[in-house]
PDB file of C-alpha atoms in Angstrom:
ATOM      1  CA  MET A   1       9.972  -0.742  -4.745  1.00 48.00           C
ATOM      2  CA  SER A   2       8.744  -3.007  -7.617  1.00 49.00           C
ATOM      3  CA  PRO A   3       5.104  -3.835  -8.266  1.00 48.00           C
ATOM      4  CA  GLU A   4       3.829  -7.292  -7.292  1.00 68.00           C
ATOM      5  CA  PHE A   5       1.820  -7.694 -10.548  1.00 74.00           C
ATOM      6  CA  GLU A   6       2.341  -6.830 -14.189  1.00 84.00           C
ATOM      7  CA  LEU A   7       0.303  -4.657 -16.435  1.00 91.00           C
ATOM      8  CA  SER A   8       0.025  -4.911 -20.224  1.00 95.00           C
ATOM      9  CA  ILE A   9       2.216  -2.548 -22.180  1.00 96.00           C
ATOM     10  CA  GLU A  10      -1.061  -0.790 -23.343  1.00 97.00           C
ATOM     11  CA  LYS A  11      -2.590  -0.454 -19.985  1.00 97.00           C
ATOM     12  CA  ARG A  12       0.831   0.977 -18.457  1.00 97.00           C
ATOM     13  CA  GLU A  13       1.118   3.381 -21.223  1.00 98.00           C
ATOM     14  CA  TYR A  14      -2.398   4.474 -20.614  1.00 98.00           C
ATOM     15  CA  MET A  15      -2.137   5.027 -16.899  1.00 97.00           C
ATOM     16  CA  LEU A  16       1.168   6.891 -17.404  1.00 98.00           C
ATOM     17  CA  THR A  17      -0.486   9.155 -19.826  1.00 98.00           C
ATOM     18  CA  LEU A  18      -3.271   9.684 -17.353  1.00 98.00           C
ATOM     19  CA  ILE A  19      -0.731  10.490 -14.621  1.00 98.00           C
ATOM     20  CA  LYS A  20       1.120  12.944 -16.817  1.00 98.00           C
ATOM     21  CA  ASP A  21      -2.349  14.386 -17.938  1.00 98.00           C
ATOM     22  CA  TYR A  22      -3.336  14.875 -14.306  1.00 98.00           C
ATOM     23  CA  PHE A  23      -0.242  16.789 -13.232  1.00 98.00           C
ATOM     24  CA  ARG A  24      -0.708  19.085 -16.364  1.00 98.00           C
ATOM     25  CA  GLU A  25      -4.376  19.807 -15.985  1.00 98.00           C
ATOM     26  CA  GLU A  26      -4.631  19.683 -12.191  1.00 97.00           C
ATOM     27  CA  ARG A  27      -1.355  21.098 -10.959  1.00 97.00           C
ATOM     28  CA  ASP A  28      -0.212  23.032 -13.963  1.00 97.00           C
ATOM     29  CA  GLU A  29       3.085  20.910 -13.874  1.00 97.00           C
ATOM     30  CA  GLU A  30       4.768  18.945 -16.705  1.00 97.00           C
ATOM     31  CA  ILE A  31       6.297  15.765 -15.499  1.00 97.00           C
ATOM     32  CA  GLY A  32       8.377  13.454 -17.453  1.00 97.00           C
ATOM     33  CA  ASP A  33       8.216   9.799 -18.146  1.00 97.00           C
ATOM     34  CA  LEU A  34      10.514   8.852 -15.205  1.00 98.00           C
ATOM     35  CA  ALA A  35       8.451  10.740 -12.715  1.00 98.00           C
ATOM     36  CA  ALA A  36       5.260   9.221 -14.212  1.00 98.00           C
ATOM     37  CA  ILE A  37       6.713   5.694 -14.018  1.00 97.00           C
ATOM     38  CA  LEU A  38       7.885   6.154 -10.371  1.00 97.00           C
ATOM     39  CA  MET A  39       4.503   7.411  -9.436  1.00 97.00           C
ATOM     40  CA  LEU A  40       2.872   4.448 -11.099  1.00 96.00           C
ATOM     41  CA  ASP A  41       5.127   1.941  -9.526  1.00 94.00           C
ATOM     42  CA  PHE A  42       4.540   3.531  -6.014  1.00 95.00           C
ATOM     43  CA  PHE A  43       0.698   3.359  -6.662  1.00 94.00           C
ATOM     44  CA  MET A  44       0.873  -0.228  -7.676  1.00 94.00           C
ATOM     45  CA  SER A  45       3.195  -1.369  -4.733  1.00 92.00           C
ATOM     46  CA  GLU A  46       1.846   0.648  -2.057  1.00 93.00           C
ATOM     47  CA  LEU A  47      -1.871   1.765  -2.688  1.00 94.00           C
ATOM     48  CA  ALA A  48      -3.313  -0.866  -5.093  1.00 93.00           C
ATOM     49  CA  PRO A  49      -3.198  -3.847  -2.662  1.00 92.00           C
ATOM     50  CA  GLU A  50      -5.515  -1.891  -0.352  1.00 94.00           C
ATOM     51  CA  PHE A  51      -7.946  -1.420  -3.262  1.00 93.00           C
ATOM     52  CA  TYR A  52      -7.492  -5.090  -4.268  1.00 92.00           C
ATOM     53  CA  ASN A  53      -8.122  -6.304  -0.619  1.00 94.00           C
ATOM     54  CA  GLN A  54     -11.257  -3.963  -0.313  1.00 96.00           C
ATOM     55  CA  GLY A  55     -12.404  -5.498  -3.500  1.00 95.00           C
ATOM     56  CA  VAL A  56     -12.035  -9.081  -2.314  1.00 96.00           C
ATOM     57  CA  PHE A  57     -13.841  -8.261   0.896  1.00 97.00           C
ATOM     58  CA  ASP A  58     -16.779  -6.542  -0.818  1.00 96.00           C
ATOM     59  CA  ALA A  59     -16.974  -9.699  -3.184  1.00 96.00           C
ATOM     60  CA  TYR A  60     -17.003 -11.952  -0.107  1.00 95.00           C
ATOM     61  CA  LEU A  61     -19.802  -9.821   1.492  1.00 93.00           C
ATOM     62  CA  TYR A  62     -21.728 -10.135  -1.815  1.00 93.00           C
ATOM     63  CA  VAL A  63     -21.411 -13.993  -2.072  1.00 92.00           C
ATOM     64  CA  THR A  64     -22.247 -14.407   1.563  1.00 89.00           C
ATOM     65  CA  ARG A  65     -25.384 -12.486   1.522  1.00 85.00           C
ATOM     66  CA  THR A  66     -26.354 -14.130  -1.880  1.00 87.00           C
ATOM     67  CA  ALA A  67     -25.587 -17.627  -0.566  1.00 84.00           C
ATOM     68  CA  ASP A  68     -27.658 -16.816   2.495  1.00 75.00           C
ATOM     69  CA  GLY A  69     -30.636 -15.885   0.156  1.00 78.00           C
ATOM     70  CA  ILE A  70     -30.354 -19.141  -1.645  1.00 78.00           C
ATOM     71  CA  LEU A  71     -31.963 -20.831   1.465  1.00 74.00           C
ATOM     72  CA  GLU A  72     -34.844 -18.921   0.976  1.00 76.00           C
ATOM     73  CA  LEU A  73     -35.597 -20.647  -2.162  1.00 77.00           C
ATOM     74  CA  GLN A  74     -36.220 -23.959  -0.212  1.00 76.00           C
ATOM     75  CA  LYS A  75     -39.750 -25.300  -0.436  1.00 73.00           C
ATOM     76  CA  ILE A  76     -41.532 -25.601   2.794  1.00 72.00           C
ATOM     77  CA  GLN A  77     -42.557 -29.288   3.363  1.00 66.00           C
ATOM     78  CA  ARG A  78     -45.403 -30.288   5.579  1.00 62.00           C
TER      79      ARG A  78
END
């Protein structure tokens, strides 16, 4: 499984740190770099697209509702 998008080195390192910190603090487990990398790659390839698609859909709804509201700005002509 390889991710369909790339992260900057800084963001990737930050996310790997978050994953390792989570395991240490919440599960009282130490995981290594390889385990954190595999987990991040899994999240990026399998889970991130769902969140991305939801964001696109939410943006669509927002734009649609906002665009509909623009028509209310029309002046009534008699």
